[in-house]
Tab-separated table of C-alpha atoms in Angstrom:
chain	number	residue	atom	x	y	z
A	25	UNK	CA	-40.150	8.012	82.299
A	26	UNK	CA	-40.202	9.411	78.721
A	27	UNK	CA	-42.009	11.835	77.344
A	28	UNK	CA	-42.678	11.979	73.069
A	29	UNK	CA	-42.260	15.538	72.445
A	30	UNK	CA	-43.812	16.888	68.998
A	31	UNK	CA	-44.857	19.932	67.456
A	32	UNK	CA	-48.413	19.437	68.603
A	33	UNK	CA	-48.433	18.555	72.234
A	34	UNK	CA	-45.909	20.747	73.895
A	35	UNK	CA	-48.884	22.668	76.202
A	36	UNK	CA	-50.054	19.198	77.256
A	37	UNK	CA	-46.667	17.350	77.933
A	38	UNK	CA	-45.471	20.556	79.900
A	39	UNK	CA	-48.746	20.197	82.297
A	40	UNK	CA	-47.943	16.176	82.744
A	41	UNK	CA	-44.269	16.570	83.736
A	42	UNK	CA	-44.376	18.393	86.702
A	43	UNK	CA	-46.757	14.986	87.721
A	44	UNK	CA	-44.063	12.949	87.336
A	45	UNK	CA	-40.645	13.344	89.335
A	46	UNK	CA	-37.722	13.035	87.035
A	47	UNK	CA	-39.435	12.546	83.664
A	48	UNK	CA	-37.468	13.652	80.354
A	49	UNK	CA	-38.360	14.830	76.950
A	50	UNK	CA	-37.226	12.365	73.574
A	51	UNK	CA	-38.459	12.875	70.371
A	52	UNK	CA	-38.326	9.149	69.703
A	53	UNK	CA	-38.954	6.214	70.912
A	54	UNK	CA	-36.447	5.084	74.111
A	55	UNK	CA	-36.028	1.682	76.631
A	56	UNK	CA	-37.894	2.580	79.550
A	57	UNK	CA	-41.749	3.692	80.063
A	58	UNK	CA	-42.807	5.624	76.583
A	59	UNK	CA	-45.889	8.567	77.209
A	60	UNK	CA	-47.587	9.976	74.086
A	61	UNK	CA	-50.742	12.540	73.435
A	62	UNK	CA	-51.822	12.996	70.207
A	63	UNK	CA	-54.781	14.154	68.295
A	64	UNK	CA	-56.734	12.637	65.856
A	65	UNK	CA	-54.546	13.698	62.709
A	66	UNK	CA	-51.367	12.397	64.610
A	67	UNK	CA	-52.368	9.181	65.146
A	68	UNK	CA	-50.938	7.575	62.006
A	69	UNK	CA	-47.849	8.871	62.339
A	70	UNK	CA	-47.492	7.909	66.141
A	71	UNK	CA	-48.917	4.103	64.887
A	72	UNK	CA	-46.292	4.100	62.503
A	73	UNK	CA	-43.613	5.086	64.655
A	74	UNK	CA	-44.361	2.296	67.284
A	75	UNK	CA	-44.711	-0.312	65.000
A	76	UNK	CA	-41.004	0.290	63.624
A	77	UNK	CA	-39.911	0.193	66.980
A	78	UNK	CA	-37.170	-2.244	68.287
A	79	UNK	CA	-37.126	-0.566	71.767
A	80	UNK	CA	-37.730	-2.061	75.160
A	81	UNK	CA	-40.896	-0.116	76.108
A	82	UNK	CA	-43.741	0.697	77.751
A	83	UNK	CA	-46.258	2.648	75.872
A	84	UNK	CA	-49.012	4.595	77.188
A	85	UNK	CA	-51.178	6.869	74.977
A	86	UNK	CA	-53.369	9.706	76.065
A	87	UNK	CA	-54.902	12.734	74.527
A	88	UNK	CA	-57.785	13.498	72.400
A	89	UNK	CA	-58.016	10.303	69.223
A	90	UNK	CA	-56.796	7.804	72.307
A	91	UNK	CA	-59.540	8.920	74.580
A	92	UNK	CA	-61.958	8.326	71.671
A	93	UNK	CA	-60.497	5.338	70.373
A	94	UNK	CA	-58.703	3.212	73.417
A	95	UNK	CA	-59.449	-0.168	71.405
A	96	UNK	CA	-57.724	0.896	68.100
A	97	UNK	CA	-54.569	2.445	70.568
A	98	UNK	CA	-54.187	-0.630	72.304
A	99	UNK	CA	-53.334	-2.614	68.945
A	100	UNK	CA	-49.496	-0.373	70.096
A	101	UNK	CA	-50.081	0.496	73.364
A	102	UNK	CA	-50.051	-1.130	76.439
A	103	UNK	CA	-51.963	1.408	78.050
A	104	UNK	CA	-54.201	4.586	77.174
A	105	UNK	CA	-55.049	7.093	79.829
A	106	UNK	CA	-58.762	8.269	79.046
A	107	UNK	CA	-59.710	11.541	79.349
A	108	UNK	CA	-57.720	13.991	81.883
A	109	UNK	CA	-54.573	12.846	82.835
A	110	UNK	CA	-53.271	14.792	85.444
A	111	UNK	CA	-54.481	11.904	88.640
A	112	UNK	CA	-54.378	9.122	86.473
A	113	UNK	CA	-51.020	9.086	84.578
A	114	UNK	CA	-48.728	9.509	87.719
A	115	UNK	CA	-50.934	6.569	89.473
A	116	UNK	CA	-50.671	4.221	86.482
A	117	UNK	CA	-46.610	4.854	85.825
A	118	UNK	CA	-46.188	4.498	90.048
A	119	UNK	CA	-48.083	0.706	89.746
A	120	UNK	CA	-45.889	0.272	86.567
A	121	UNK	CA	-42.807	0.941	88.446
A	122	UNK	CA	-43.747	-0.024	91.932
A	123	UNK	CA	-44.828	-3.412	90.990
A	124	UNK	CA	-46.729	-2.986	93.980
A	125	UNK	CA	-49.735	-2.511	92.345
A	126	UNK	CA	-51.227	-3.668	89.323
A	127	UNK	CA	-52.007	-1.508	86.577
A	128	UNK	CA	-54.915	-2.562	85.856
A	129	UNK	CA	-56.469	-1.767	88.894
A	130	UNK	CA	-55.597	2.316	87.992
A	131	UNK	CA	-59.373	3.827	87.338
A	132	UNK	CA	-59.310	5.795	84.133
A	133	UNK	CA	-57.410	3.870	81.967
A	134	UNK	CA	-57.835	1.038	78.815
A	135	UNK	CA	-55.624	-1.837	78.618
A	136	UNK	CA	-56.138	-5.286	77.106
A	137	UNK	CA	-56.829	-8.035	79.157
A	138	UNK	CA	-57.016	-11.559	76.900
A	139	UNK	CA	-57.173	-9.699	73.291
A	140	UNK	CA	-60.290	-7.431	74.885
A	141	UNK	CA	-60.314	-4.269	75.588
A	142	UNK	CA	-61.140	-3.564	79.328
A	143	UNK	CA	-61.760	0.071	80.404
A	144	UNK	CA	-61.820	1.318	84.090
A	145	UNK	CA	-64.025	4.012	83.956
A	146	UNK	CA	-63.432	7.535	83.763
A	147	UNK	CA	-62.294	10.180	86.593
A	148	UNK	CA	-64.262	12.959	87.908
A	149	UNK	CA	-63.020	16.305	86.552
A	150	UNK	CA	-59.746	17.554	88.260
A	151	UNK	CA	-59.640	20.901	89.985
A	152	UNK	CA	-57.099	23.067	87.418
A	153	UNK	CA	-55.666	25.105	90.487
A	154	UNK	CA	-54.072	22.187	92.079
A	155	UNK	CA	-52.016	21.146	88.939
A	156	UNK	CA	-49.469	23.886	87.790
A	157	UNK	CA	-49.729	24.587	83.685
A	158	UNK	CA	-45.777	23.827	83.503
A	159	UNK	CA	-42.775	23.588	85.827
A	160	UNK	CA	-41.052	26.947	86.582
A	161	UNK	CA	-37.891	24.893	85.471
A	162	UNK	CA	-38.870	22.842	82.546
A	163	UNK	CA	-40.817	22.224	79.792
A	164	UNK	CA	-43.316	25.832	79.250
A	165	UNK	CA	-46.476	25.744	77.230
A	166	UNK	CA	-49.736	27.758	76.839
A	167	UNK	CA	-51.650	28.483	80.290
A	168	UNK	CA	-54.731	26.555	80.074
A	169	UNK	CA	-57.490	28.968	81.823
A	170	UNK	CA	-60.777	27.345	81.107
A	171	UNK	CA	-61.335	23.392	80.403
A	172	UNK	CA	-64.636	21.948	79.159
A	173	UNK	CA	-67.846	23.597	77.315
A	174	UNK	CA	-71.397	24.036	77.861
A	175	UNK	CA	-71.935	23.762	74.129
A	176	UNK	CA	-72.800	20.591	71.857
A	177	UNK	CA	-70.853	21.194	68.519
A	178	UNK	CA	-71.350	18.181	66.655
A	179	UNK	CA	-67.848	18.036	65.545
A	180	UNK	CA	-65.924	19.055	68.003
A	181	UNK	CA	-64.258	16.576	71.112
A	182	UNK	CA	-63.819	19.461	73.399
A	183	UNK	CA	-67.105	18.766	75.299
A	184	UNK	CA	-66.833	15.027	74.997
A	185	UNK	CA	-63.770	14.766	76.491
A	186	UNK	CA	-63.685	17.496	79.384
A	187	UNK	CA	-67.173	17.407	80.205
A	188	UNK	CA	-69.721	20.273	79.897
A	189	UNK	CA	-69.473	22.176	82.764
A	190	UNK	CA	-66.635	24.848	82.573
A	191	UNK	CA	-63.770	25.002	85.044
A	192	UNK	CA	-61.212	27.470	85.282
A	193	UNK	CA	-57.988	28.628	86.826
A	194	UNK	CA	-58.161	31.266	89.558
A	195	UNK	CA	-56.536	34.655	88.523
A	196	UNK	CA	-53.945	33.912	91.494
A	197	UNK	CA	-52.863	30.633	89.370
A	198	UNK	CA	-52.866	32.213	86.010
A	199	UNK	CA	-50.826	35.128	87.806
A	200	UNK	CA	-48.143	32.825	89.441
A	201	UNK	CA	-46.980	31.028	86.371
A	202	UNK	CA	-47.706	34.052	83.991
A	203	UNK	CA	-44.936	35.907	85.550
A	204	UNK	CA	-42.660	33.112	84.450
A	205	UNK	CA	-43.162	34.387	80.910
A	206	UNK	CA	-42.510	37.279	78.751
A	207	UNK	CA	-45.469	36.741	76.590
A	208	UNK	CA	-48.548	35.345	77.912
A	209	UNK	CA	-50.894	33.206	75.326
A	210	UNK	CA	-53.752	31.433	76.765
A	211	UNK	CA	-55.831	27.622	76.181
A	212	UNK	CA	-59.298	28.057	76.413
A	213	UNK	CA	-62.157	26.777	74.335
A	214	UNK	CA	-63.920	30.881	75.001
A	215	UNK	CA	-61.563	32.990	75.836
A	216	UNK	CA	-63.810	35.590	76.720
A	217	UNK	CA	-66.345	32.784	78.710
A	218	UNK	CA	-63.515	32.803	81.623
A	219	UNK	CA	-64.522	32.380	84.886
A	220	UNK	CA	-68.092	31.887	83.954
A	221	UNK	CA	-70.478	28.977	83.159
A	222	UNK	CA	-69.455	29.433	79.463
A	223	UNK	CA	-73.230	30.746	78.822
A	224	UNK	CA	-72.096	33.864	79.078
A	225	UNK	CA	-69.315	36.341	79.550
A	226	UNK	CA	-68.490	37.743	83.009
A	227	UNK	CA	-66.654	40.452	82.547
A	228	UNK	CA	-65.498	41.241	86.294
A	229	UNK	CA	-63.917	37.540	85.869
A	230	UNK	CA	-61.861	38.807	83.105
A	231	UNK	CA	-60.928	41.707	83.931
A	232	UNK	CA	-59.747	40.278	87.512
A	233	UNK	CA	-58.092	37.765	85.472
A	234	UNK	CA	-56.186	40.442	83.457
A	235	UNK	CA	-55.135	42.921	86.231
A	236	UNK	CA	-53.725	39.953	88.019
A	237	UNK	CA	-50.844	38.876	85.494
A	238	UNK	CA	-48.081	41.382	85.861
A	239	UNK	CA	-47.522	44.228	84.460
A	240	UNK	CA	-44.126	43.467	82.629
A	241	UNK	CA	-46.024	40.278	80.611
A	242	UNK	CA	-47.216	40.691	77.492
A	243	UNK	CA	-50.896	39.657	77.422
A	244	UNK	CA	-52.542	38.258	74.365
A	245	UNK	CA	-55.965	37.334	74.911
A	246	UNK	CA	-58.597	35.802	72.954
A	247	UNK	CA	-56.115	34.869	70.155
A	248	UNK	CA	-54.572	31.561	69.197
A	249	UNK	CA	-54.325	29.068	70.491
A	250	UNK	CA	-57.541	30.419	72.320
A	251	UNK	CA	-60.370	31.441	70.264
A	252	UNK	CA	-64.065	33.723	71.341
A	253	UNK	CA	-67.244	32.994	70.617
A	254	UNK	CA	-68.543	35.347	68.282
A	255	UNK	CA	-71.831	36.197	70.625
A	256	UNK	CA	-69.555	36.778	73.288
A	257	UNK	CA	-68.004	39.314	71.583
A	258	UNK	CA	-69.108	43.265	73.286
A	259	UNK	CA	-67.803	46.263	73.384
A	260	UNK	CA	-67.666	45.733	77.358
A	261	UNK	CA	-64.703	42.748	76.387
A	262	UNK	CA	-63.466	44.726	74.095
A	263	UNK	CA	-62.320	47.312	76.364
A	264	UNK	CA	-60.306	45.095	78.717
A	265	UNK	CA	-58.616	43.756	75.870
A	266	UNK	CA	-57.929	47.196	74.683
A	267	UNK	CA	-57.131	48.094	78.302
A	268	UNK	CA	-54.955	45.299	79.335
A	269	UNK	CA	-53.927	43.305	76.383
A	270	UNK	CA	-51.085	43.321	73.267
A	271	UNK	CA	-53.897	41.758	70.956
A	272	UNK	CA	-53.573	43.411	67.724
A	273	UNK	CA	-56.405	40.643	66.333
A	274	UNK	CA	-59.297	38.630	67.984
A	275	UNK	CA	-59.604	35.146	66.967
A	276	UNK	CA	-63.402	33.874	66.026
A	277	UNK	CA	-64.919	30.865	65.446
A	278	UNK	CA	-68.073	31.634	62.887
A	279	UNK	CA	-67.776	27.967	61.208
A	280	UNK	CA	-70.335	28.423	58.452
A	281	UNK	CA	-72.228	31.575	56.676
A	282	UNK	CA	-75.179	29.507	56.341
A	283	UNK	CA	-77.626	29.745	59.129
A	284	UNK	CA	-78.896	26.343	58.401
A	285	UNK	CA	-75.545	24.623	58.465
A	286	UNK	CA	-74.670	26.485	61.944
A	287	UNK	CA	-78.147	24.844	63.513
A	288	UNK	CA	-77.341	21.470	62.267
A	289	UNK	CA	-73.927	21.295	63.483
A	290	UNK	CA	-75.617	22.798	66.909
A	291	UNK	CA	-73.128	25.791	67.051
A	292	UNK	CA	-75.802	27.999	69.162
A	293	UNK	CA	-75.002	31.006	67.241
A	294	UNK	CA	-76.343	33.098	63.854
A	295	UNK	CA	-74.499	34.328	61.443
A	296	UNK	CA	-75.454	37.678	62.663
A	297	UNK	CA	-73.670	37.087	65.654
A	298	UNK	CA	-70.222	36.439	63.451
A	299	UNK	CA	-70.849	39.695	61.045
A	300	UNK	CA	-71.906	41.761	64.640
A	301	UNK	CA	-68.337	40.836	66.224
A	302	UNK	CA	-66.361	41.411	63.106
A	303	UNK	CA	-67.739	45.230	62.673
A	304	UNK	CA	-67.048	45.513	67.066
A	305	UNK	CA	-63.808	44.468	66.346
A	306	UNK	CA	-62.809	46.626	63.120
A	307	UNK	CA	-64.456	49.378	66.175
A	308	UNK	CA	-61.777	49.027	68.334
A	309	UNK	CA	-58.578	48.549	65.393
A	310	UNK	CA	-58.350	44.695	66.091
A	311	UNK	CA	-58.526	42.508	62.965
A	312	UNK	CA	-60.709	39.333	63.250
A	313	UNK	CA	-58.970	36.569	62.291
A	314	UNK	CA	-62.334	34.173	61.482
A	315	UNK	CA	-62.560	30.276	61.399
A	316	UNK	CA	-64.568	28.662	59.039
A	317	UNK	CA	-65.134	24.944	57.731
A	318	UNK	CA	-66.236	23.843	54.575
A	319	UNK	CA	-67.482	20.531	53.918
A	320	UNK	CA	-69.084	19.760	57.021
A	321	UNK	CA	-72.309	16.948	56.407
A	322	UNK	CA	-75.471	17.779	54.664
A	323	UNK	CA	-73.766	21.174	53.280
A	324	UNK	CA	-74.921	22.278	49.413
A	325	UNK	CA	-73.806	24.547	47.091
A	326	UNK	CA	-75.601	27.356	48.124
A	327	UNK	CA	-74.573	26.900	51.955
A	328	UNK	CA	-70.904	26.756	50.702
A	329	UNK	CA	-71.989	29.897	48.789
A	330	UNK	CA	-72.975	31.937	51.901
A	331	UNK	CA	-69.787	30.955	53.576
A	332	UNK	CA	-68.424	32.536	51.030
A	333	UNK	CA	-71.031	35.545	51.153
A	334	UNK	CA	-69.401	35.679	54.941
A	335	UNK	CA	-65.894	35.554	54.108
A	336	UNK	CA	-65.685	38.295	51.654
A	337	UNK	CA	-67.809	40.274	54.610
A	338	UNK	CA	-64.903	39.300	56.941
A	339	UNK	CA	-62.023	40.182	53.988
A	340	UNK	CA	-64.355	43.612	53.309
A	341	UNK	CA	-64.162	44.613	56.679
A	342	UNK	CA	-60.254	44.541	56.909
A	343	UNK	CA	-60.424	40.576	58.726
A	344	UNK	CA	-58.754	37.743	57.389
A	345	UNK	CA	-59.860	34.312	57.703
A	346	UNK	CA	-58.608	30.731	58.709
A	347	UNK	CA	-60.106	27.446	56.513
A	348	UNK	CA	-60.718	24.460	57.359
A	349	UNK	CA	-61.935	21.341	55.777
A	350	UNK	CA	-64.600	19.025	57.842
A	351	UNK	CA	-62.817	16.476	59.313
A	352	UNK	CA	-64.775	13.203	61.090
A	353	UNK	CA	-63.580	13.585	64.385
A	354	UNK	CA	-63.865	9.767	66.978
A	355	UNK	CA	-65.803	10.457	69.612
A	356	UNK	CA	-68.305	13.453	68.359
A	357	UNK	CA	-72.211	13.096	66.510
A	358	UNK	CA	-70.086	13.635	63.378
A	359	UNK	CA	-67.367	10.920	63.533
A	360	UNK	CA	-68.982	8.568	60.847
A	361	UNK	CA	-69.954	11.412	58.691
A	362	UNK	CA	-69.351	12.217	54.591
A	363	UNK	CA	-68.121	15.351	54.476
A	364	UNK	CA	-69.186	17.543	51.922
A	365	UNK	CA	-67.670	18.065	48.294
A	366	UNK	CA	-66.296	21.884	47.457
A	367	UNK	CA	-67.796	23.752	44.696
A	368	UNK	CA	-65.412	24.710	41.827
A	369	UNK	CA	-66.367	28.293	42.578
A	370	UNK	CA	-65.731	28.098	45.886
A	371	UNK	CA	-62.171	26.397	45.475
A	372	UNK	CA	-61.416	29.240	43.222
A	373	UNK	CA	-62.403	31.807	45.242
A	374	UNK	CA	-60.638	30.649	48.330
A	375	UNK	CA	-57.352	30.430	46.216
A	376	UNK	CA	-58.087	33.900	44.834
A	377	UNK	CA	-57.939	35.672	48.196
A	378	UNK	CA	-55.348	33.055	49.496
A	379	UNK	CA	-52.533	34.338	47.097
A	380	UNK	CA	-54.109	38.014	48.282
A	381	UNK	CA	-52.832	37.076	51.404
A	382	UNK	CA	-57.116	36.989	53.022
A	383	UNK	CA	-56.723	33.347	53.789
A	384	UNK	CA	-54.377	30.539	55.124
A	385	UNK	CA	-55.667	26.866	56.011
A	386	UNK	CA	-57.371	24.050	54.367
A	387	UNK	CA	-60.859	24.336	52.267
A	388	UNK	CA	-60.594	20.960	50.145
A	389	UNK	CA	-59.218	17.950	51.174
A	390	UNK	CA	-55.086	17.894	50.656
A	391	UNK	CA	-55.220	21.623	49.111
A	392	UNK	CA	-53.089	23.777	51.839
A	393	UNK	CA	-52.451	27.465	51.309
């Protein structure tokens, strides 16, 4: 059993092997059974690389684009895994090398049966406590803490794909494989919703959470590849990460400086909420590090312009901030939507306080700074 190792999935292939006695890391494509998760912007590549393959193999896809689109996967795979794979991959490769079972009989999975795509279902959510992050021998990643999200961001797969109801690891579970490392970096979709519905913060969760992981780790919480909600953002959270944490910066996902762009997107947030975190944090000496995206559907000139209002707020107040361009992502209300054209102004700007060292990322298609 082989496992495609890139510079994307390392978190997510480290959770899987632990499933699956004897399994092995290649970074190509090998004779035997042939496991890949990839995102949306992968998927090319990972096409490309199968099709150019003379190897013996099985292929099974999983992650976020093959969960979304199993019918375009299954043009190079034999399989796709939808959804969570932690009960269904070690199920499917057992039938595959059993031969005591067939495959196709594994619920949560897409295969082809006759040119047609056939899907078994999907899985209930898995209970995160009963599946370790990573081996204490192998392959380490992030520790996932939280999976799923109450909230209905029309771009984003999170929701779509792990359901809306929050689940987290215990502190107990966190602890145990935290200890493993030296520096501690979290997966969440809220850092600061752990242990709660996601509706809002429990604080008593967190700080349990925090006092739990041992002393000698390094804890950096609330910072990539984890990022807060802005409204979650108090002076109560705050503390603990002052109290317990190596943050020097908070990571925050604003998405837009227009108001009206932020309720048609369905972020469930103001802009106030963004510019009300960002002063909390410059409170407490962190530095927000702020996410926007430009582009997304149905944005104008003067939206894009009060983005812009919001990140020379964010520069002013001593934050820096991370671009992105809209990108259609399968599976979300957005995925057949235009995305937006960038102003001239706008462009300019961004590549004005990009050279000043204020902003890294994407704000026009292809233009990376």
């Amino acid at each position: 059993m082989n496992f495609r190792l890139d510079s994307k999935n390392r978190s997510s292939l480290a959770a899987l092997m632990p499933l699956v006695p004897g399994a092995q890391v290649v970074h190509g494509p090998v004779d035997g059974i042939m496991a890949y998760s990839f995102a949306t912007a992968q998927a090319d590549r990972v096409f490309d690389e199968i099709g150019n393959s003379s190897t013996d193999s099985i292929y099974i896809a999983g992650g976020p684009h093959p969960s979304a689109r199993p019918g375009e996967c299954l043009e190079y795979f034999d399989y796709v895994v939808i959804g969570e794979g932690e009960e269904t991959l070690p199920e499917l490769i057992r039938s595959i090398g059993n031969g005591d079972r067939n495959p196709a009989d594994v619920e949560g999975i897409a295969y082809k049966d006759g040119g047609r795509c056939v899907i078994n279902g999907k899985r209930p959510p898995v209970d995160l406590d009963k599946y370790p992050p990573f081996s204490g021998d192998g392959l380490k990643g992030y520790i996932e803490i939280s999976r799923g999200c109450p909230y209905s961001c029309g771009y984003c797969q999170t929701p779509r794909l792990f359901g809306h109801r929050m689940r987290h690891r215990s502190p107990e579970v966190v602890a145990r494989y935290a200890g493993m490392m030296r520096d501690v970096r979290f997966v969440s979709p809220n850092a600061f919703a752990y242990g709660s519905s996601g509706q809002g913060a429990e604080p008593g969760m967190v700080q349990a959470l925090l006092e739990a992981i041992p002393d000698r780790c390094r804890i950096f919480f609330g910072t990539f590849p984890s990022e807060v909600r802005p409204e979650f953002v108090t002076r109560e959270m705050l503390e603990l990460v002052k109290q317990y944490c190596h943050n020097s910066s908070l990571s925050l996902g604003a998405q837009s400086g227009s108001q009206s762009v932020l309720d048609g997107i369905s972020r469930g947030h103001t802009v106030e909420d963004v510019k009300c975190a960002v002063e909390l944090c410059r409170d407490y000496d962190l530095t927000p590090i702020v996410d926007v995206i430009f582009g997304l559907p149905g944005e104008t000139v003067a939206d894009q312009q009060e983005t812009l209002d919001l990140v020379g707020f964010v520069v002013n107040t001593g934050g820096r901030i991370h671009s992105h361009y809209f990108t259609p992502l399968p599976g979300t209300p957005l995925e057949y939507a235009v995305p937006s054209p960038v102003g001239r102004d706008v462009n300019r700007a961004m590549g004005r306080l990009a050279l000043g060292g204020k902003v890294t990322g994407v704000w026009e298609p292809d233009v990376r700074r």
